[in-house]
Amino acid sequence: MALVDKIGQSLTGAPLVLTNVDALIDWSRGQSLWAMPMGTACCAMELIAASFSKFDFDRLGSFPRPDPRHTDVMIVAGTITRKMAPAVKRLWEQMPEPKYCIAMGNCAVSGGIFYYDTYSVVRGVDEIIPVDVYLSGCPPRPEALQDAVLQLRELIRSRSIAQGREYDRVYTLPLPGGERAGTTDPGRAEAADVLAGRRPKTGGDE
Amino acid sequence: MAIDIESRTSVYDEEGRAVEELVLNVGPSHPSTHGVCRIIAHLDGEVVTKAEPVIGYLHRGIEKMAENRTYLQIVPLTDRLDYVGSMYANWAYCRAVERLAGIGVPERAEYLRVITCELQRVASHMMSIGSTGADTGAFTMFVYAFDVRERVIELFEALTGSRLTYNYVRPGGVAADAPEGWLDDVRRVVGQMPARLTELDRLFFGNTIARGRLKGIGVLDVPTAIAWGASGPVARGSGVGWDLRKSDTYSLYPRFDFDVPVGERGDAYDRARVRLWESVESCRIIEQALDQIEPGHVKAPGLPRLLKPRPGDAYDHIESARGSLGIYLVSDGSPRPYRMKVRSPAFCNLALLPLLAPGHTMSDLVVILGSLDPVFGEVDR
């Protein structure tokens, strides 16, 4: 849904923009994504670098705020070990809805270099919390992280809060065998349907 | 200033009010813990009576993984040990492999190793000093120090293609020769650096607030530093002049003229300032290395694709930005090591936290932890 439906003039001659509340809320929510920096390992260095003078994350409206209750997006930067996983999950649960997650770096995406031969690493943070944007690289450049935030912004604008899809996702901790038990993500199911041609693409006609 | 906690452990304070101990959990995800460290702090009012670090939140099993990798495949794993200074673990590991397999290293490769590792020391110390500034409320210091760090990272990117995990030092040499003009870039950047570092010194260490927050905090005396195996700037801040580049010299360091800065009081101020002046000394070493380096090979000739050292063991250590970083390797004659052990300076230095923290306030606990400069990739391995 486009943000601006019509541009015209009101009866008194002042410029007027016509839109609907849903589109306006979706647009404005994407503009100021405060980030919860869940930096555990190497990628945290690039997360810090992205916030500082050379790359300047603030100009995108994204501000690192290490308090889950103040933030919109959790940037998981680094390896999540089995000992760390409950803490990550608890911090995710403390974030208010609607909330989003960026898996930064190969470790958070899939375990990365620590996928094989180790006994203590969670193979991808999507085993414990839902991930909206996957960002590969070991570690990704700060520009790539900023691009991920812009991608997330597009994602937020294309998802309407009116349909209430954000609130009915169910996630559980993985079973000891590493299987992803009980993962039901309507967003992913819909994406799969769209790709398979079972469902027409909706929303986001920009 | 440290407060005598023996006088404060009564259940009533001076005015007769009941005082009870508060146990506060800091971390494992906390912006001031410099990684995924958890500290269980026992508080009497605002004063820490006991602080216990809980580690293992970044235990990735790198030592165990190394047993299933060939000798060359382990080099990228060592990048992820100390991710603020990846070059050191590369170099320490490669020295152990070279000692185990009896490989010689061409002189140009040794010069490139010295140049990159001294640049890495500057980058790593800037991270530490900057976060000390952030811990004490001087966030400007963090931004200024990161600006210096970013210049070094740009040089590394031109050399290795990566900003953080370089995989540059390899057994028998380095991955590739420096690209054309890179050494001139190093000379230009390093030439500007002492002035920048002096500016940081005036900006932060001359500041009244920084002095008030850092002086007399976490005093480590010489016998304790030696007894607990402290090394690097933590030991040198207390006045222990132990630097492996001088004390157990390796590579080409005897050819360079440089000083080892040591502190006097052993507090957080001295530890941070030792790091700053070490960075200046690193610039001196780099300039001498740039004068001496000559064209040549950067890899030992005739190296096999698959290293199979004879059965035996080898240990080698270098002076990393955090202290004495050692790698112990055991070979059983197969292409994979039988055992790899990392002697991590960050782990040994972090063990000092329960000794240094009691008697200080909660806000100083963060400063003490920052002054020990732990990197949890290396602590937990």
XYZ file of C-alpha atoms in Angstrom:
587
model
C 0.000 0.000 0.000
C 1.440 3.303 -0.990
C 1.905 5.838 1.749
C 0.433 8.750 -0.207
C -2.839 8.070 -1.977
C -3.472 11.538 -3.280
C -1.961 14.991 -3.128
C -4.380 17.843 -3.457
C -5.523 21.082 -1.953
C -7.971 21.664 0.826
C -10.892 24.080 0.483
C -8.801 26.875 2.004
C -6.035 26.264 -0.535
C -3.517 24.636 1.847
C -1.640 21.595 0.480
C -3.187 18.328 1.559
C -1.931 14.733 1.575
C -4.425 11.908 1.678
C -3.439 8.562 3.160
C -4.832 6.078 5.628
C -3.879 5.525 9.237
C -2.554 2.030 8.653
C -0.085 3.111 5.988
C 1.010 6.104 8.018
C 1.675 3.995 11.102
C 3.595 1.393 9.102
C 5.677 4.096 7.459
C 6.471 5.928 10.667
C 7.351 2.779 12.614
C 10.124 2.039 10.149
C 11.723 5.463 10.459
C 13.178 5.195 13.940
C 14.294 1.673 14.702
C 16.024 1.714 18.039
C 18.369 -1.216 18.198
C 19.056 -3.586 21.061
C 22.718 -4.496 20.444
C 22.990 -8.170 21.346
C 26.715 -8.192 20.636
C 28.340 -11.378 21.841
C 31.440 -11.867 19.712
C 33.448 -10.513 16.802
C 30.486 -8.915 14.984
C 29.950 -6.643 17.995
C 33.078 -4.759 16.929
C 31.491 -3.983 13.574
C 28.253 -3.106 15.338
C 30.174 -0.514 17.383
C 32.002 0.719 14.280
C 28.657 1.193 12.498
C 27.505 3.565 15.240
C 30.619 5.711 15.174
C 31.755 8.665 13.165
C 32.789 7.020 9.919
C 29.551 5.141 9.324
C 27.151 7.049 11.575
C 24.192 4.802 12.231
C 22.229 7.656 13.822
C 21.509 9.256 10.469
C 19.314 6.247 9.638
C 17.342 6.801 12.826
C 18.809 3.665 14.344
C 20.226 4.223 17.763
C 21.863 1.558 19.942
C 19.964 1.383 23.195
C 21.035 -1.480 25.437
C 17.718 -1.807 27.186
C 15.226 -4.297 25.744
C 12.184 -2.324 26.881
C 13.129 0.714 24.786
C 13.934 -1.001 21.532
C 12.300 -2.149 18.311
C 14.922 -4.366 16.737
C 17.370 -6.813 18.262
C 20.627 -7.033 16.326
C 22.132 -10.390 17.235
C 25.815 -9.873 16.444
C 27.936 -12.874 17.192
C 27.995 -16.505 18.184
C 25.206 -17.682 20.453
C 26.348 -20.519 22.664
C 24.061 -22.896 24.509
C 24.908 -21.133 27.748
C 24.031 -17.733 26.260
C 20.821 -18.820 24.483
C 18.455 -18.531 27.499
C 19.688 -14.982 28.141
C 19.088 -13.999 24.519
C 15.614 -15.498 24.603
C 14.762 -13.750 27.847
C 15.912 -10.375 26.511
C 13.869 -10.960 23.363
C 10.805 -11.673 25.465
C 11.345 -8.423 27.379
C 11.151 -6.366 24.182
C 7.711 -4.883 23.534
C 5.770 -5.826 20.404
C 6.063 -5.131 17.539
C 9.677 -6.287 17.490
C 12.096 -7.421 14.852
C 15.373 -9.282 14.738
C 18.424 -8.960 12.499
C 20.772 -11.950 12.560
C 24.136 -10.316 11.894
C 26.994 -12.481 10.751
C 27.332 -16.113 9.823
C 27.310 -17.323 13.441
C 23.911 -15.779 14.115
C 22.598 -16.930 10.729
C 23.638 -20.571 10.929
C 26.530 -21.102 13.324
C 28.944 -20.184 10.547
C 32.490 -21.402 11.090
C 31.306 -23.042 14.311
C 28.665 -25.195 12.607
C 30.773 -28.356 12.548
C 32.795 -30.145 15.216
C 31.689 -28.122 18.202
C 29.346 -28.997 20.987
C 28.449 -25.659 22.506
C 27.166 -23.417 19.717
C 23.525 -22.819 18.770
C 23.378 -23.256 14.992
C 21.711 -19.998 14.118
C 19.792 -17.675 16.396
C 16.562 -18.572 14.542
C 16.510 -21.744 16.611
C 15.474 -19.645 19.605
C 13.955 -16.398 18.307
C 12.334 -15.417 14.985
C 14.609 -13.637 12.547
C 13.411 -11.050 10.025
C 16.625 -10.158 8.206
C 19.593 -12.474 7.705
C 22.921 -10.750 7.131
C 25.816 -12.952 6.072
C 29.505 -12.193 6.398
C 32.192 -13.022 8.912
C 31.869 -10.302 10.033
C 29.678 -8.195 7.719
C 30.842 -4.693 6.962
C 29.128 -1.817 8.795
C 27.604 -0.708 5.489
C 26.038 -4.149 5.164
C 24.462 -3.766 8.593
C 23.048 -0.413 7.584
C 21.658 -2.006 4.438
C 20.045 -4.677 6.608
C 18.302 -1.979 8.628
C 17.043 -0.388 5.404
C 15.774 -3.799 4.258
C 14.005 -4.207 7.570
C 12.437 -0.802 7.088
C 11.011 -1.944 3.746
C 9.773 -5.126 5.409
C 7.980 -3.187 8.137
C 6.279 -0.953 5.596
C 5.055 -3.934 3.630
C 3.587 -5.651 6.688
C 0.400 -4.111 7.990
C -0.224 -4.036 11.718
C -3.943 -4.099 10.968
C -3.912 -7.793 10.144
C -2.436 -8.643 13.534
C 0.082 -11.035 12.080
C 2.823 -9.906 14.406
C 1.131 -11.277 17.474
C 0.351 -14.902 16.743
C 3.786 -16.363 16.195
C 4.721 -19.355 18.341
C 8.339 -20.276 19.027
C 9.906 -22.787 21.338
C 13.442 -23.712 22.262
C 15.046 -26.375 20.092
C 15.022 -30.003 21.128
C 18.387 -31.471 22.167
C 18.818 -32.938 18.683
C 18.766 -29.463 17.209
C 15.414 -29.895 15.476
C 13.319 -26.798 15.245
C 10.291 -28.009 17.088
C 7.101 -26.041 17.090
C 8.257 -23.295 14.750
C 5.206 -21.830 13.072
C 5.850 -18.551 11.340
C 2.925 -17.282 9.294
C 5.214 -14.800 7.575
C 7.461 -17.580 6.351
C 4.522 -19.739 5.342
C 3.150 -16.885 3.300
C 6.506 -16.247 1.681
C 6.724 -19.909 0.732
C 3.214 -19.753 -0.725
C 4.018 -16.660 -2.768
C 7.183 -18.224 -4.114
C 5.308 -21.394 -5.047
C 2.610 -19.398 -6.815
C -0.138 -20.580 -4.464
C -0.937 -17.071 -3.311
C -0.755 -13.683 -5.080
C 1.661 -11.140 -3.715
C -0.109 -8.517 -1.608
C 0.903 -5.132 -0.347
C 3.886 -2.924 -1.118
C 3.009 -1.552 -4.544
C 5.810 1.038 -4.341
C 39.553 5.359 46.645
C 39.119 1.918 48.098
C 37.054 1.709 51.250
C 38.003 -0.629 54.066
C 35.209 -3.174 53.867
C 36.109 -4.831 57.166
C 34.738 -1.793 58.959
C 31.475 -1.961 57.002
C 30.425 -5.575 57.279
C 28.290 -5.031 60.385
C 24.530 -5.378 59.964
C 24.018 -1.808 61.244
C 25.580 1.321 59.796
C 26.950 4.259 61.812
C 23.491 5.737 62.293
C 21.972 2.497 63.515
C 20.039 1.642 60.329
C 19.874 -1.984 59.311
C 22.111 -2.772 56.367
C 21.782 -5.961 54.438
C 23.820 -7.390 51.632
C 22.453 -7.070 48.131
C 23.453 -9.567 45.470
C 23.383 -7.938 42.055
C 23.715 -9.830 38.812
C 25.474 -7.889 36.052
C 25.291 -9.369 32.592
C 25.765 -11.594 30.623
C 24.408 -9.038 28.188
C 25.404 -5.688 29.576
C 26.986 -2.793 27.681
C 29.643 -2.263 30.340
C 30.918 -5.811 30.608
C 32.897 -5.613 27.343
C 31.404 -8.814 26.047
C 29.376 -11.617 27.490
C 30.748 -11.604 31.018
C 28.473 -12.069 33.969
C 29.512 -10.638 37.316
C 27.814 -11.604 40.547
C 28.409 -8.570 42.728
C 27.704 -8.541 46.456
C 26.916 -5.004 47.528
C 26.880 -3.315 50.892
C 25.068 -0.147 49.977
C 27.051 1.172 47.043
C 30.246 -0.661 47.976
C 31.215 -3.973 46.386
C 32.186 -6.546 48.989
C 32.655 -9.436 46.588
C 32.658 -9.716 42.809
C 32.734 -13.025 41.048
C 33.042 -13.241 37.262
C 31.102 -16.053 35.595
C 32.608 -16.981 32.256
C 31.778 -19.452 29.507
C 29.047 -17.516 27.700
C 31.202 -17.460 24.575
C 32.727 -20.923 24.911
C 32.795 -22.100 21.301
C 35.111 -25.072 21.733
C 37.872 -23.734 19.489
C 40.533 -25.937 21.113
C 38.411 -29.025 20.482
C 37.556 -27.949 16.934
C 41.277 -27.637 16.190
C 41.655 -31.395 16.700
C 39.453 -31.946 13.626
C 41.166 -29.407 11.358
C 44.379 -29.563 9.385
C 47.163 -27.221 10.457
C 46.311 -24.625 7.810
C 42.567 -24.761 8.523
C 43.150 -23.769 12.155
C 44.459 -20.306 11.230
C 40.936 -18.868 10.633
C 39.843 -20.291 13.997
C 42.625 -18.413 15.774
C 41.258 -15.183 14.242
C 38.133 -15.646 16.327
C 39.996 -16.081 19.631
C 40.977 -12.493 20.311
C 38.762 -10.693 17.860
C 39.996 -7.222 18.839
C 43.511 -8.253 17.836
C 43.261 -11.139 15.391
C 46.828 -10.891 14.112
C 48.343 -11.963 17.429
C 46.637 -15.319 17.671
C 47.517 -15.933 13.998
C 51.123 -15.235 14.720
C 51.356 -17.161 17.994
C 49.759 -20.205 16.363
C 52.001 -20.004 13.284
C 55.106 -19.708 15.463
C 54.077 -22.863 17.323
C 53.505 -24.708 14.021
C 56.814 -23.481 12.647
C 58.597 -24.666 15.782
C 56.781 -28.018 15.639
C 57.489 -28.647 11.945
C 60.857 -26.879 11.745
C 59.857 -24.277 9.159
C 61.964 -21.181 8.538
C 60.381 -17.847 7.689
C 61.722 -15.392 5.057
C 62.879 -12.062 6.381
C 60.342 -9.958 4.471
C 57.523 -12.057 5.916
C 58.882 -11.445 9.427
C 58.952 -7.704 8.760
C 55.368 -7.797 7.495
C 54.369 -9.725 10.620
C 56.015 -7.153 12.873
C 54.399 -4.245 11.006
C 50.912 -5.753 11.040
C 51.113 -6.854 14.668
C 52.319 -3.478 15.878
C 49.541 -1.801 13.906
C 47.180 -4.278 15.538
C 48.503 -3.266 18.957
C 47.553 0.339 18.251
C 44.077 -0.701 17.044
C 43.487 -2.966 20.038
C 44.690 -0.416 22.593
C 42.474 2.248 21.026
C 39.484 -0.019 21.654
C 40.543 -0.456 25.284
C 41.281 3.215 25.967
C 38.103 4.287 24.215
C 35.950 1.952 26.257
C 37.693 3.157 29.435
C 36.552 6.619 28.395
C 33.011 5.383 27.816
C 33.016 3.627 31.216
C 33.930 6.860 32.971
C 31.360 8.941 31.132
C 33.691 10.451 28.521
C 32.020 9.072 25.414
C 33.878 11.581 23.240
C 37.050 9.653 24.001
C 35.509 6.512 22.559
C 34.692 8.269 19.293
C 38.151 9.848 19.005
C 39.940 6.588 19.787
C 37.777 4.699 17.312
C 38.745 7.194 14.646
C 42.418 6.228 15.127
C 41.446 2.552 15.129
C 39.461 2.956 11.927
C 42.566 4.220 10.080
C 44.445 1.053 11.027
C 41.479 -1.108 10.022
C 41.483 0.570 6.591
C 45.138 -0.405 6.150
C 44.346 -3.999 7.099
C 41.464 -4.041 4.679
C 43.783 -3.002 1.865
C 46.258 -5.692 2.876
C 44.019 -8.667 3.666
C 40.578 -7.823 2.304
C 38.963 -8.091 5.718
C 38.268 -5.556 8.408
C 38.388 -7.799 11.437
C 39.300 -11.444 10.817
C 42.453 -11.272 8.744
C 43.778 -14.829 8.372
C 46.985 -13.148 7.219
C 49.856 -14.806 9.072
C 50.295 -18.357 7.812
C 52.725 -21.124 8.744
C 55.934 -20.330 6.875
C 55.200 -16.708 6.071
C 52.219 -14.509 5.347
C 49.268 -14.981 2.996
C 50.380 -12.465 0.391
C 52.900 -9.701 -0.124
C 51.822 -6.143 0.590
C 50.078 -4.539 -2.401
C 51.836 -1.762 -4.271
C 51.975 1.443 -2.284
C 50.704 -0.157 0.926
C 53.933 0.410 2.842
C 53.816 4.086 1.842
C 50.269 4.262 3.171
C 51.454 2.738 6.443
C 54.212 5.307 6.677
C 51.751 8.125 6.081
C 49.220 6.871 8.651
C 51.850 6.023 11.263
C 53.494 9.418 10.747
C 50.259 11.136 11.751
C 49.602 8.838 14.672
C 51.849 10.159 17.503
C 50.236 13.583 17.191
C 46.771 12.001 17.382
C 47.766 9.901 20.388
C 49.214 12.919 22.172
C 45.931 14.689 21.520
C 44.094 11.775 23.150
C 46.464 12.014 26.109
C 45.668 15.667 26.636
C 41.976 15.167 25.944
C 41.430 12.337 28.385
C 44.297 11.654 30.754
C 44.747 15.319 31.579
C 41.050 15.652 32.340
C 40.139 16.196 35.985
C 37.120 13.899 35.808
C 39.095 11.083 34.176
C 41.821 11.407 36.816
C 39.247 11.357 39.578
C 37.527 8.295 38.162
C 40.683 6.302 37.344
C 43.367 7.158 39.909
C 43.531 4.869 42.885
C 40.960 2.475 41.375
C 41.784 -1.224 41.363
C 45.337 -0.999 42.683
C 47.338 -4.113 41.817
C 50.634 -4.552 43.648
C 53.697 -6.194 42.140
C 53.745 -9.481 44.144
C 50.073 -10.130 43.383
C 50.559 -9.361 39.699
C 53.406 -11.846 39.481
C 51.720 -14.492 41.631
C 48.514 -14.434 39.578
C 50.256 -14.576 36.223
C 49.195 -11.143 35.067
C 50.881 -10.030 31.888
C 50.741 -7.271 29.329
C 49.594 -3.771 30.255
C 47.945 -5.092 33.438
C 51.310 -6.231 34.839
C 53.225 -3.309 33.360
C 50.793 -0.823 34.850
C 51.915 -2.100 38.251
C 55.569 -1.599 37.376
C 56.452 -5.148 36.324
C 58.676 -4.559 33.290
C 57.762 -7.873 31.680
C 57.388 -7.618 27.924
C 58.104 -10.717 25.863
C 59.428 -8.539 23.055
C 62.343 -7.710 25.389
C 62.271 -10.382 28.104
C 62.064 -13.417 25.785
C 62.677 -11.741 22.502
C 61.428 -13.299 19.298
C 61.284 -12.619 15.573
C 63.083 -9.394 14.587
C 62.473 -7.419 17.771
C 66.184 -7.289 18.765
C 66.747 -5.120 15.682
C 64.421 -2.361 16.854
C 65.001 0.382 19.358
C 61.970 0.829 21.588
C 61.051 1.305 25.216
C 58.632 -0.597 27.434
C 56.414 1.883 29.311
C 55.637 0.870 32.890
C 53.329 2.420 35.463
C 54.033 3.245 39.088
C 50.870 2.823 41.135
C 49.164 -0.082 39.388
C 45.743 1.554 39.251
C 43.322 1.801 36.341
C 44.857 5.120 35.323
C 48.322 3.630 34.939
C 47.033 0.602 33.055
C 45.191 2.779 30.543
C 48.089 5.179 30.167
C 50.573 2.348 29.643
C 48.384 1.257 26.736
C 48.504 4.722 25.212
C 52.296 5.009 25.406
C 52.723 1.470 24.136
C 50.859 2.590 21.038
C 53.381 5.407 20.572
C 56.253 2.910 20.957
C 54.551 0.663 18.385
C 54.639 3.558 15.932
C 58.391 3.824 16.516
C 58.855 0.105 15.804
C 56.767 0.325 12.617
C 58.801 3.256 11.304
C 62.054 1.377 11.905
C 60.640 -1.740 10.243
C 59.549 0.314 7.227
C 63.110 1.639 6.922
C 64.640 -1.822 7.122
C 62.243 -3.927 5.008
C 63.593 -5.114 1.668
C 62.012 -6.939 -1.277
C 61.972 -10.713 -1.162
C 59.854 -13.792 -0.707
C 56.994 -13.835 1.803
C 56.552 -17.612 2.011
C 59.000 -20.339 2.942
C 59.940 -22.303 -0.212
C 59.004 -25.955 -0.594
C 56.206 -26.062 1.960
C 53.952 -29.104 1.525
C 50.253 -28.536 0.979
C 49.459 -30.755 3.934
C 51.678 -30.300 6.966
C 52.462 -33.497 8.860
C 54.848 -32.616 11.680
C 56.705 -35.424 13.370
C 55.263 -36.581 16.696
C 56.146 -34.166 19.435
C 54.981 -30.960 21.037
C 55.796 -27.273 20.787
C 54.923 -24.133 22.706
C 55.496 -20.596 21.610
C 54.319 -17.293 22.931
C 54.240 -13.701 21.763
C 53.394 -10.414 23.404
C 49.849 -9.649 22.360
C 48.008 -6.464 23.231
C 46.686 -8.218 26.332
C 49.877 -9.964 27.431
C 51.657 -13.238 26.980
C 49.660 -15.231 24.414
C 50.919 -18.776 24.043
C 49.877 -21.736 21.913
C 50.786 -25.310 22.816
C 50.511 -27.935 20.085
C 50.884 -31.699 20.308
C 51.394 -33.653 17.108
C 50.943 -37.408 16.683
C 52.309 -37.395 13.130
C 48.888 -37.012 11.487
C 47.825 -33.944 9.464
C 45.736 -32.747 12.412
C 47.060 -31.697 15.824
C 46.413 -34.097 18.659
C 45.827 -31.212 21.033
C 45.874 -27.444 20.929
C 45.954 -25.370 24.099
C 45.720 -21.609 24.242
C 47.392 -19.769 27.105
C 45.156 -16.767 27.152
C 46.344 -13.546 28.825
C 42.788 -12.197 28.989
C 41.708 -15.211 31.079
C 44.565 -14.774 33.555
C 44.007 -11.024 33.824
C 40.250 -11.433 34.359
C 41.002 -13.710 37.321
C 42.257 -10.604 39.146
C 38.788 -9.028 39.235
C 37.697 -10.650 42.562
C 40.921 -9.327 44.132
C 40.667 -5.784 42.820
C 36.946 -5.031 43.056
C 36.129 -5.325 46.823
C 36.032 -1.964 48.555
C 35.185 -0.008 45.428
C 31.800 1.337 44.454
C 29.590 -0.311 41.869
C 30.469 2.299 39.243
C 34.175 1.579 39.758
C 33.628 -2.157 39.242
C 32.953 -1.402 35.584
C 36.126 0.690 35.351
C 38.216 -2.084 36.917
C 36.801 -4.665 34.522
C 37.493 -2.348 31.596
C 41.057 -1.690 32.757
C 41.764 -5.451 32.735
C 40.679 -5.366 29.052
C 39.261 -8.874 28.704
C 38.152 -10.150 25.297
C 35.735 -12.972 25.828
C 36.531 -14.835 22.653
C 39.909 -15.452 24.224
C 38.738 -15.897 27.815
C 36.176 -18.574 26.944
C 37.815 -19.862 23.755
